[in-house]
Coordinates of C-alpha atoms in Angstrom, one line a residue:
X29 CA 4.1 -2.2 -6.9
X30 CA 1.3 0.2 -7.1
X31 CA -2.4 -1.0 -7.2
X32 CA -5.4 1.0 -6.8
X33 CA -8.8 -0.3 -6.2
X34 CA -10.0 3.6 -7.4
X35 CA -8.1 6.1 -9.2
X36 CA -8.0 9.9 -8.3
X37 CA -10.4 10.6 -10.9
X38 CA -13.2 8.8 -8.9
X39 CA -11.9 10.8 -5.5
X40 CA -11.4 14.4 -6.9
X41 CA -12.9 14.2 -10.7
X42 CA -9.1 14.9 -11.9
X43 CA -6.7 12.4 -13.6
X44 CA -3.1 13.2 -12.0
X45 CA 0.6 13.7 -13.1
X46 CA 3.8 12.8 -11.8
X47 CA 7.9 13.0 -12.2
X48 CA 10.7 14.7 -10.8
X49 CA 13.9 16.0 -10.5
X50 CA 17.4 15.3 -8.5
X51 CA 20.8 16.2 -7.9
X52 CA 23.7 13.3 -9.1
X53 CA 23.9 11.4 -6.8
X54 CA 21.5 12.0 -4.7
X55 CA 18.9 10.1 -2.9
X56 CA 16.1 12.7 -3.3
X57 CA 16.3 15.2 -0.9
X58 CA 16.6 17.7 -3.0
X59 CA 13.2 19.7 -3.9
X60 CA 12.5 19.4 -8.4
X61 CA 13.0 22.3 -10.4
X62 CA 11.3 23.2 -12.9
X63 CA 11.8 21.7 -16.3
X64 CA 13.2 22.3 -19.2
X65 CA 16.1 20.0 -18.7
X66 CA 18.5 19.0 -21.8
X67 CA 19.2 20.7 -24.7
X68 CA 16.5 18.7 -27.3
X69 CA 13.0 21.0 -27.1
X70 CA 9.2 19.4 -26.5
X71 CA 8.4 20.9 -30.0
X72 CA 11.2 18.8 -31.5
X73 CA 10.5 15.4 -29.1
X74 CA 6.7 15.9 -30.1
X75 CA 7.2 16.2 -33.7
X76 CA 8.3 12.6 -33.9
X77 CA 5.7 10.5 -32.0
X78 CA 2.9 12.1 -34.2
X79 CA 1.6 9.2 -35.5
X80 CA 1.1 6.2 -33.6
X81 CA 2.8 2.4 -34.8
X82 CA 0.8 0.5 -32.0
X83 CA 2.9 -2.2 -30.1
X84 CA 0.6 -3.2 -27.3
X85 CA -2.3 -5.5 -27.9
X86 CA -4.9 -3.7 -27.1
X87 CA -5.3 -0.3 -25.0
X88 CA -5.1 1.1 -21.7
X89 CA -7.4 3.2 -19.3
X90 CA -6.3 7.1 -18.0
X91 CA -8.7 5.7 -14.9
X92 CA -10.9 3.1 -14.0
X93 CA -13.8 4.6 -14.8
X94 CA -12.7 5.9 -18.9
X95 CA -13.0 3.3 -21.5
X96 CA -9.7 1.9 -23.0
X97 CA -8.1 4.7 -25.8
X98 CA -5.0 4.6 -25.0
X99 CA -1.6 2.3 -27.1
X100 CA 1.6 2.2 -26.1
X101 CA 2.9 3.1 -29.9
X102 CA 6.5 1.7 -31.4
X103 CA 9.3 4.1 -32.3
X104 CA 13.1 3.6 -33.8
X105 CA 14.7 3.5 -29.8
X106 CA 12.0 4.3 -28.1
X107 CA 8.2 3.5 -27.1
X108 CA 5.8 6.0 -26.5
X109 CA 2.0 6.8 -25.1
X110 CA 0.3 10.5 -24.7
X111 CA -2.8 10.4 -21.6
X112 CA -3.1 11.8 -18.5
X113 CA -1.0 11.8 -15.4
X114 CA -1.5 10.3 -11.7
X115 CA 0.0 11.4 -9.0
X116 CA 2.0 8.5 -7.8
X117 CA 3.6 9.3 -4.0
X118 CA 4.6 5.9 -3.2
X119 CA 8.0 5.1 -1.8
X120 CA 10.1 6.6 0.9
X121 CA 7.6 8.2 3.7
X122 CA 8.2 12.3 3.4
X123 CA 6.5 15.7 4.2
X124 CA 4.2 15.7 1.2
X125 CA 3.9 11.8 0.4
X126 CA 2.5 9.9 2.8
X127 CA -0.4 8.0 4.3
X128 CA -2.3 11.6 5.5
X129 CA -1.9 13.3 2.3
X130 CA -2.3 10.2 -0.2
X131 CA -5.2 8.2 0.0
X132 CA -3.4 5.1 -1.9
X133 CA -0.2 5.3 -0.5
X134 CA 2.1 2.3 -0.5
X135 CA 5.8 2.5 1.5
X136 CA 7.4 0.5 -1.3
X137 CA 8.3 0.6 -5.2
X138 CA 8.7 -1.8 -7.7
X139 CA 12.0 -0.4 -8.4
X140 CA 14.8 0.5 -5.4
X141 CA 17.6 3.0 -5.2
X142 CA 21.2 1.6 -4.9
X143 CA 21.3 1.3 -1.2
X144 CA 18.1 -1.1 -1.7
X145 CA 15.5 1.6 -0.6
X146 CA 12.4 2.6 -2.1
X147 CA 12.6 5.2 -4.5
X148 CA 11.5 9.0 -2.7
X149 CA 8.3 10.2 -4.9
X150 CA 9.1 13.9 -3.4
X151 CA 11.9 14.7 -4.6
X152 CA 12.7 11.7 -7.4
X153 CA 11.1 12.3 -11.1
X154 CA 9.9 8.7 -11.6
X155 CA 7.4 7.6 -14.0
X156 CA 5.0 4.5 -13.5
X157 CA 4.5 1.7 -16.2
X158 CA 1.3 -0.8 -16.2
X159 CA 2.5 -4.7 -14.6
X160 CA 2.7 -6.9 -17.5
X161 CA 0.1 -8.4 -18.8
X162 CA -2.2 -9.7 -22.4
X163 CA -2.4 -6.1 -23.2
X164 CA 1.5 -5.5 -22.9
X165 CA 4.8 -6.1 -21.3
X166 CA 7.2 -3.8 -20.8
X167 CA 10.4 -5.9 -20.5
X168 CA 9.8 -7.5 -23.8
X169 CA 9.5 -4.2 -25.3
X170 CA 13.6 -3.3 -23.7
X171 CA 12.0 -1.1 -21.1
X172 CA 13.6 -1.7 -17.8
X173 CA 13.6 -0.5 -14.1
X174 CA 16.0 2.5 -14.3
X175 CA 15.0 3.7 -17.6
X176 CA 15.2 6.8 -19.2
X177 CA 11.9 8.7 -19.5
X178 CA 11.4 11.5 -21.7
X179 CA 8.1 13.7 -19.8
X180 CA 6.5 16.6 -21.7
X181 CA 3.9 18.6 -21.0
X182 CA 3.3 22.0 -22.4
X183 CA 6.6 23.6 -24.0
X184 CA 8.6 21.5 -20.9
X185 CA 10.7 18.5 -21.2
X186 CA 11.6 16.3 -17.7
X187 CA 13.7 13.3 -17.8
X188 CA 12.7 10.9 -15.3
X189 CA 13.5 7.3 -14.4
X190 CA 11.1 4.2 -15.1
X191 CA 10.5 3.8 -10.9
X192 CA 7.5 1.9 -10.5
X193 CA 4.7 -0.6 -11.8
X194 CA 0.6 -0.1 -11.6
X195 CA -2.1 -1.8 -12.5
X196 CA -2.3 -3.9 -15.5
X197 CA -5.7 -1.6 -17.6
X198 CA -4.7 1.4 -16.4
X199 CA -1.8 4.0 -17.4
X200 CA -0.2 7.8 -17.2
X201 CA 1.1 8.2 -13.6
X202 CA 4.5 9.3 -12.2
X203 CA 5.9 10.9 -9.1
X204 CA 4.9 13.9 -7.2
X205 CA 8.4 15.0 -8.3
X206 CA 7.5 15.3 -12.0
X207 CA 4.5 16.4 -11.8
X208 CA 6.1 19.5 -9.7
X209 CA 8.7 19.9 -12.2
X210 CA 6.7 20.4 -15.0
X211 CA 4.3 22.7 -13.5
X212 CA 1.5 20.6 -12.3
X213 CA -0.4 20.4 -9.0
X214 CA 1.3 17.7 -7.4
X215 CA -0.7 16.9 -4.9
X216 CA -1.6 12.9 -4.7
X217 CA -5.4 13.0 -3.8
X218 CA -6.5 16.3 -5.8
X219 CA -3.4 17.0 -8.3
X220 CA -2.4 16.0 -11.9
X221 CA -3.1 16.9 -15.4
X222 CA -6.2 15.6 -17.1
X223 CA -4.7 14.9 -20.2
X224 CA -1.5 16.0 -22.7
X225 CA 1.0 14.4 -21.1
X226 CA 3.5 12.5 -23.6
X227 CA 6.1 9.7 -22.4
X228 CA 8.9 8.6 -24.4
X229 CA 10.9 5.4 -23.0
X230 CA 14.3 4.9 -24.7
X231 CA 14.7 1.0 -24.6
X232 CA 17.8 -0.6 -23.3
X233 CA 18.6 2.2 -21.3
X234 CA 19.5 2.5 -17.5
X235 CA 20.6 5.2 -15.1
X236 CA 23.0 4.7 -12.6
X237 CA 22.5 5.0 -10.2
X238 CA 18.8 5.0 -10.5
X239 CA 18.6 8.1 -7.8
X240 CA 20.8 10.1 -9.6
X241 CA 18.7 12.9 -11.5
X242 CA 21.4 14.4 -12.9
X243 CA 22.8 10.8 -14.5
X244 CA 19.1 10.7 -15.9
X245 CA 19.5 14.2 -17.4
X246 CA 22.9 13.5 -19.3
X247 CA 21.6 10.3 -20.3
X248 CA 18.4 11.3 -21.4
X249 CA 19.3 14.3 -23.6
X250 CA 21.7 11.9 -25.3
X251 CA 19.4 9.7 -26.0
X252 CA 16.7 12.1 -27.1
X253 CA 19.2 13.7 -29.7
X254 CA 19.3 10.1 -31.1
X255 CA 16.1 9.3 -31.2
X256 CA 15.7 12.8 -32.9
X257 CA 18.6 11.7 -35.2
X258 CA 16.6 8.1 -36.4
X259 CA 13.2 8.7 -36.8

């Protein structure tokens, strides 16, 4: 589980980003590419979560220090929030994500790979969801570790896997892998996009295994064409 006592915006003055992408069955040793991965476009994805149904009760943070503007918004399949995006490096100790280069790195997710491991932020497109709490819960929304996360930015769609939990005010983090991906300095302590990043999290869904990028891929564009297809 990820907690910060400060974000990245109080360190460097920029919000971050984060998810990424790997090989089936993999456990994340392959560098991301960049995104667009499936065959249903950002424009499309985007045109649907418009307009906002809230769900949670009451709204998040981008940071510690913002006030609190962001739902997490109901959809047929799906639930969906547009902010910023952390850098989130925490997992399996590599080059780029580690105690030297990330300020708030922790060696473990909240979510593990099938072999019981922490999930690798490097090379694994993950996205973080906020612990449950008053405000919202994921689980009782269908959201569950392993799920399929649809991440655009820009014109580029990633498909990442629900990975890890953060704090309970704050959200809009994923891995250095999705961030990379999609075209965004990934780097944990000065990296990450400020703002217009969307997430779409198609409920009841799982990947596995949960390492496999490719298996989150398939799944995900599947999923996207039916969440296209009922809303």
């Amino acid at each position: 589980m990820r907690i910060r006592t400060l974000t990245l915006a109080a360190a460097s003055g920029a919000a971050l980003l984060a998810a990424g992408v790997l090989p089936a069955h993999a456990s994340g040793n392959a560098a991301p590419r960049s995104a667009q991965e499936g065959s249903v476009s950002a424009a499309d994805l985007l045109a649907k979560v418009k307009s906002c149904q809230q769900i949670s009760h009451g709204k998040y943070k981008t940071d510690d220090e913002t006030s609190a503007t962001v739902p997490v918004c109901g959809k047929n399949g799906a639930v969906f929030w547009k902010a910023d995006m952390d850098v989130d490096c925490d997992g399996q100790r590599t080059a780029h994500c580690n105690e030297d280069r990330d300020p708030w790195y922790q060696d473990d997710t909240r979510f593990h790979q099938s072999d019981g491991r922490p999930l690798r932020a490097e090379s694994l497109p993950y996205v973080v969801v906020p612990s449950a709490s008053g405000i919202w819960n994921y689980s009782d929304a269908g959201i569950k570790g392993g799920g399929v996360v649809a991440v655009i930015y820009g014109n580029k769609v990633e498909y990442a896997v629900v990975g890890d939990t953060g704090p309970t005010k704050i959200i809009g983090e994923a891995s250095y892998a999705t961030a990379k991906a999609l075209g965004i300095d990934p780097d944990p302590a000065t990296g990450g996009a400020d703002s217009g990043v969307t997430y779409i999290l198609f409920k009841n869904s799982k990947v596995s295994p949960v390492e496999s990028h490719s298996a989150a891929v398939s799944l995900g564009d599947k999923l996207a064409k039916q969440f296209i297809a009922d809303n």
